[in-house]
């Protein structure tokens, strides 16, 4: 019997440092880094590109039913194409996408579709996947769950330093209070507060916990 692929679930609020950590943990373990937020962002970009109001749920769902997602990999990093259009970093981080992504991600049917894509992707290869509901909803059975946190001040400052215009507090509120799969800390997650830690220190903490469990 073949072993099932390794799944590392890394959740946390916006700008908590979870992407950096997930990317480096994936590289250290030789598995693929997947940014699930990029999938919600890609679909949001597609909604805007099609001239649809992100709050017009019927129109958004009509588009969803007609939309193909293609999840691939390049040098250990997951890629996403929507409607056949490969997404670039700039498109995914655009200000209009930042503003519309949380309402789009709150629609249950959008989540169902993207969660199915995430599970299919991880059934074929090991992943370190980061997002909001990866440990709580997408892969509740994985023993490797992490929640990376940081204070709101530190997170706002990180986004400013990146030159990205993002209303973190507003997205936090929508992401944590929505009905469908809100941001929560899974009961069995290892919680790391990255406010006063370097990226190296967070990565080491996460890798040590994974190695500890792999060796059990
Ligand atoms: O991680 P990020 O900031 O790029 O995510 C963008 C948005 O997508 C975030 O505001 C909430 C949503 N998201 C989600 O609802 N579930 C996920 N697993 C990942 C992201």
PDB file of C-alpha atoms in Angstrom, residues 25-115:
ATOM      1  CA  UNK A  25       8.873  24.535   5.306  1.00  0.00           C
ATOM      2  CA  UNK A  26       7.800  23.059   1.938  1.00  0.00           C
ATOM      3  CA  UNK A  27      11.306  23.589   0.510  1.00  0.00           C
ATOM      4  CA  UNK A  28      12.929  21.965   3.556  1.00  0.00           C
ATOM      5  CA  UNK A  29      10.667  18.920   3.291  1.00  0.00           C
ATOM      6  CA  UNK A  30      10.727  18.623  -0.525  1.00  0.00           C
ATOM      7  CA  UNK A  31       6.973  19.112  -0.882  1.00  0.00           C
ATOM      8  CA  UNK A  32       4.922  21.751  -2.742  1.00  0.00           C
ATOM      9  CA  UNK A  33       4.016  25.123  -1.225  1.00  0.00           C
ATOM     10  CA  UNK A  34       0.377  26.018  -1.886  1.00  0.00           C
ATOM     11  CA  UNK A  35      -1.097  29.414  -1.094  1.00  0.00           C
ATOM     12  CA  UNK A  36      -4.834  28.717  -0.944  1.00  0.00           C
ATOM     13  CA  UNK A  37      -5.533  32.447  -0.611  1.00  0.00           C
ATOM     14  CA  UNK A  38      -4.158  32.765  -4.153  1.00  0.00           C
ATOM     15  CA  UNK A  39      -7.029  30.561  -5.336  1.00  0.00           C
ATOM     16  CA  UNK A  40      -9.629  32.830  -3.700  1.00  0.00           C
ATOM     17  CA  UNK A  41      -7.749  35.829  -5.096  1.00  0.00           C
ATOM     18  CA  UNK A  42      -7.595  34.282  -8.594  1.00  0.00           C
ATOM     19  CA  UNK A  43     -11.340  33.746  -8.672  1.00  0.00           C
ATOM     20  CA  UNK A  44     -11.909  37.277  -7.316  1.00  0.00           C
ATOM     21  CA  UNK A  45      -9.700  38.666 -10.099  1.00  0.00           C
ATOM     22  CA  UNK A  46     -11.751  36.674 -12.617  1.00  0.00           C
ATOM     23  CA  UNK A  47     -15.034  38.028 -11.182  1.00  0.00           C
ATOM     24  CA  UNK A  48     -13.761  41.607 -11.545  1.00  0.00           C
ATOM     25  CA  UNK A  49     -12.294  40.880 -14.979  1.00  0.00           C
ATOM     26  CA  UNK A  50     -15.740  39.716 -16.101  1.00  0.00           C
ATOM     27  CA  UNK A  51     -17.291  42.976 -14.884  1.00  0.00           C
ATOM     28  CA  UNK A  52     -19.284  41.239 -12.141  1.00  0.00           C
ATOM     29  CA  UNK A  53     -20.148  42.966  -8.872  1.00  0.00           C
ATOM     30  CA  UNK A  54     -18.541  40.811  -6.101  1.00  0.00           C
ATOM     31  CA  UNK A  55     -21.676  41.331  -3.988  1.00  0.00           C
ATOM     32  CA  UNK A  56     -23.997  39.977  -6.716  1.00  0.00           C
ATOM     33  CA  UNK A  57     -23.899  36.383  -5.453  1.00  0.00           C
ATOM     34  CA  UNK A  58     -26.113  34.963  -8.240  1.00  0.00           C
ATOM     35  CA  UNK A  59     -23.847  36.392 -10.932  1.00  0.00           C
ATOM     36  CA  UNK A  60     -20.724  35.221  -9.058  1.00  0.00           C
ATOM     37  CA  UNK A  61     -22.110  31.675  -8.803  1.00  0.00           C
ATOM     38  CA  UNK A  62     -23.140  31.668 -12.444  1.00  0.00           C
ATOM     39  CA  UNK A  63     -19.556  32.556 -13.363  1.00  0.00           C
ATOM     40  CA  UNK A  64     -18.174  29.936 -10.938  1.00  0.00           C
ATOM     41  CA  UNK A  65     -20.148  27.201 -12.698  1.00  0.00           C
ATOM     42  CA  UNK A  66     -18.519  28.218 -16.006  1.00  0.00           C
ATOM     43  CA  UNK A  67     -14.979  28.580 -14.633  1.00  0.00           C
ATOM     44  CA  UNK A  68     -12.096  26.112 -14.903  1.00  0.00           C
ATOM     45  CA  UNK A  69      -9.298  26.206 -12.333  1.00  0.00           C
ATOM     46  CA  UNK A  70      -5.926  24.683 -13.190  1.00  0.00           C
ATOM     47  CA  UNK A  71      -3.600  24.027 -10.272  1.00  0.00           C
ATOM     48  CA  UNK A  72      -0.031  23.269 -11.271  1.00  0.00           C
ATOM     49  CA  UNK A  73       3.486  23.476  -9.879  1.00  0.00           C
ATOM     50  CA  UNK A  74       6.654  25.343 -10.784  1.00  0.00           C
ATOM     51  CA  UNK A  75       9.877  24.779  -8.827  1.00  0.00           C
ATOM     52  CA  UNK A  76       8.043  23.512  -5.763  1.00  0.00           C
ATOM     53  CA  UNK A  77       5.493  26.321  -5.755  1.00  0.00           C
ATOM     54  CA  UNK A  78       1.831  25.796  -6.589  1.00  0.00           C
ATOM     55  CA  UNK A  79       0.499  27.791  -9.551  1.00  0.00           C
ATOM     56  CA  UNK A  80      -3.062  28.699 -10.424  1.00  0.00           C
ATOM     57  CA  UNK A  81      -4.749  29.532 -13.705  1.00  0.00           C
ATOM     58  CA  UNK A  82      -8.356  30.632 -13.874  1.00  0.00           C
ATOM     59  CA  UNK A  83     -10.364  30.386 -17.084  1.00  0.00           C
ATOM     60  CA  UNK A  84      -7.075  29.359 -18.721  1.00  0.00           C
ATOM     61  CA  UNK A  85      -5.283  32.568 -17.616  1.00  0.00           C
ATOM     62  CA  UNK A  86      -2.159  31.959 -15.476  1.00  0.00           C
ATOM     63  CA  UNK A  87      -2.167  34.338 -12.506  1.00  0.00           C
ATOM     64  CA  UNK A  88       0.768  36.604 -11.728  1.00  0.00           C
ATOM     65  CA  UNK A  89       1.777  37.903  -8.307  1.00  0.00           C
ATOM     66  CA  UNK A  90       0.785  41.462  -9.227  1.00  0.00           C
ATOM     67  CA  UNK A  91      -2.700  40.471 -10.318  1.00  0.00           C
ATOM     68  CA  UNK A  92      -3.263  38.473  -7.155  1.00  0.00           C
ATOM     69  CA  UNK A  93      -2.081  41.347  -4.899  1.00  0.00           C
ATOM     70  CA  UNK A  94      -3.954  44.125  -6.750  1.00  0.00           C
ATOM     71  CA  UNK A  95      -5.782  46.648  -4.558  1.00  0.00           C
ATOM     72  CA  UNK A  96      -9.195  45.877  -6.105  1.00  0.00           C
ATOM     73  CA  UNK A  97      -8.643  42.159  -5.453  1.00  0.00           C
ATOM     74  CA  UNK A  98      -7.647  42.849  -1.813  1.00  0.00           C
ATOM     75  CA  UNK A  99     -10.875  44.798  -1.364  1.00  0.00           C
ATOM     76  CA  UNK A 100     -13.188  42.187  -2.904  1.00  0.00           C
ATOM     77  CA  UNK A 101     -11.639  38.860  -1.878  1.00  0.00           C
ATOM     78  CA  UNK A 102     -13.139  38.482   1.609  1.00  0.00           C
ATOM     79  CA  UNK A 103     -16.796  38.833   0.476  1.00  0.00           C
ATOM     80  CA  UNK A 104     -16.138  36.375  -2.376  1.00  0.00           C
ATOM     81  CA  UNK A 105     -14.439  33.913   0.015  1.00  0.00           C
ATOM     82  CA  UNK A 106     -17.466  34.103   2.336  1.00  0.00           C
ATOM     83  CA  UNK A 107     -19.745  32.486  -0.281  1.00  0.00           C
ATOM     84  CA  UNK A 108     -20.181  28.806   0.721  1.00  0.00           C
ATOM     85  CA  UNK A 109     -20.394  27.484  -2.872  1.00  0.00           C
ATOM     86  CA  UNK A 110     -17.127  29.225  -3.770  1.00  0.00           C
ATOM     87  CA  UNK A 111     -15.449  27.585  -0.777  1.00  0.00           C
ATOM     88  CA  UNK A 112     -16.867  24.139  -1.607  1.00  0.00           C
ATOM     89  CA  UNK A 113     -15.469  24.323  -5.115  1.00  0.00           C
ATOM     90  CA  UNK A 114     -12.013  25.541  -4.081  1.00  0.00           C
ATOM     91  CA  UNK A 115     -11.770  23.098  -1.163  1.00  0.00           C
TER      92      UNK A 115
END
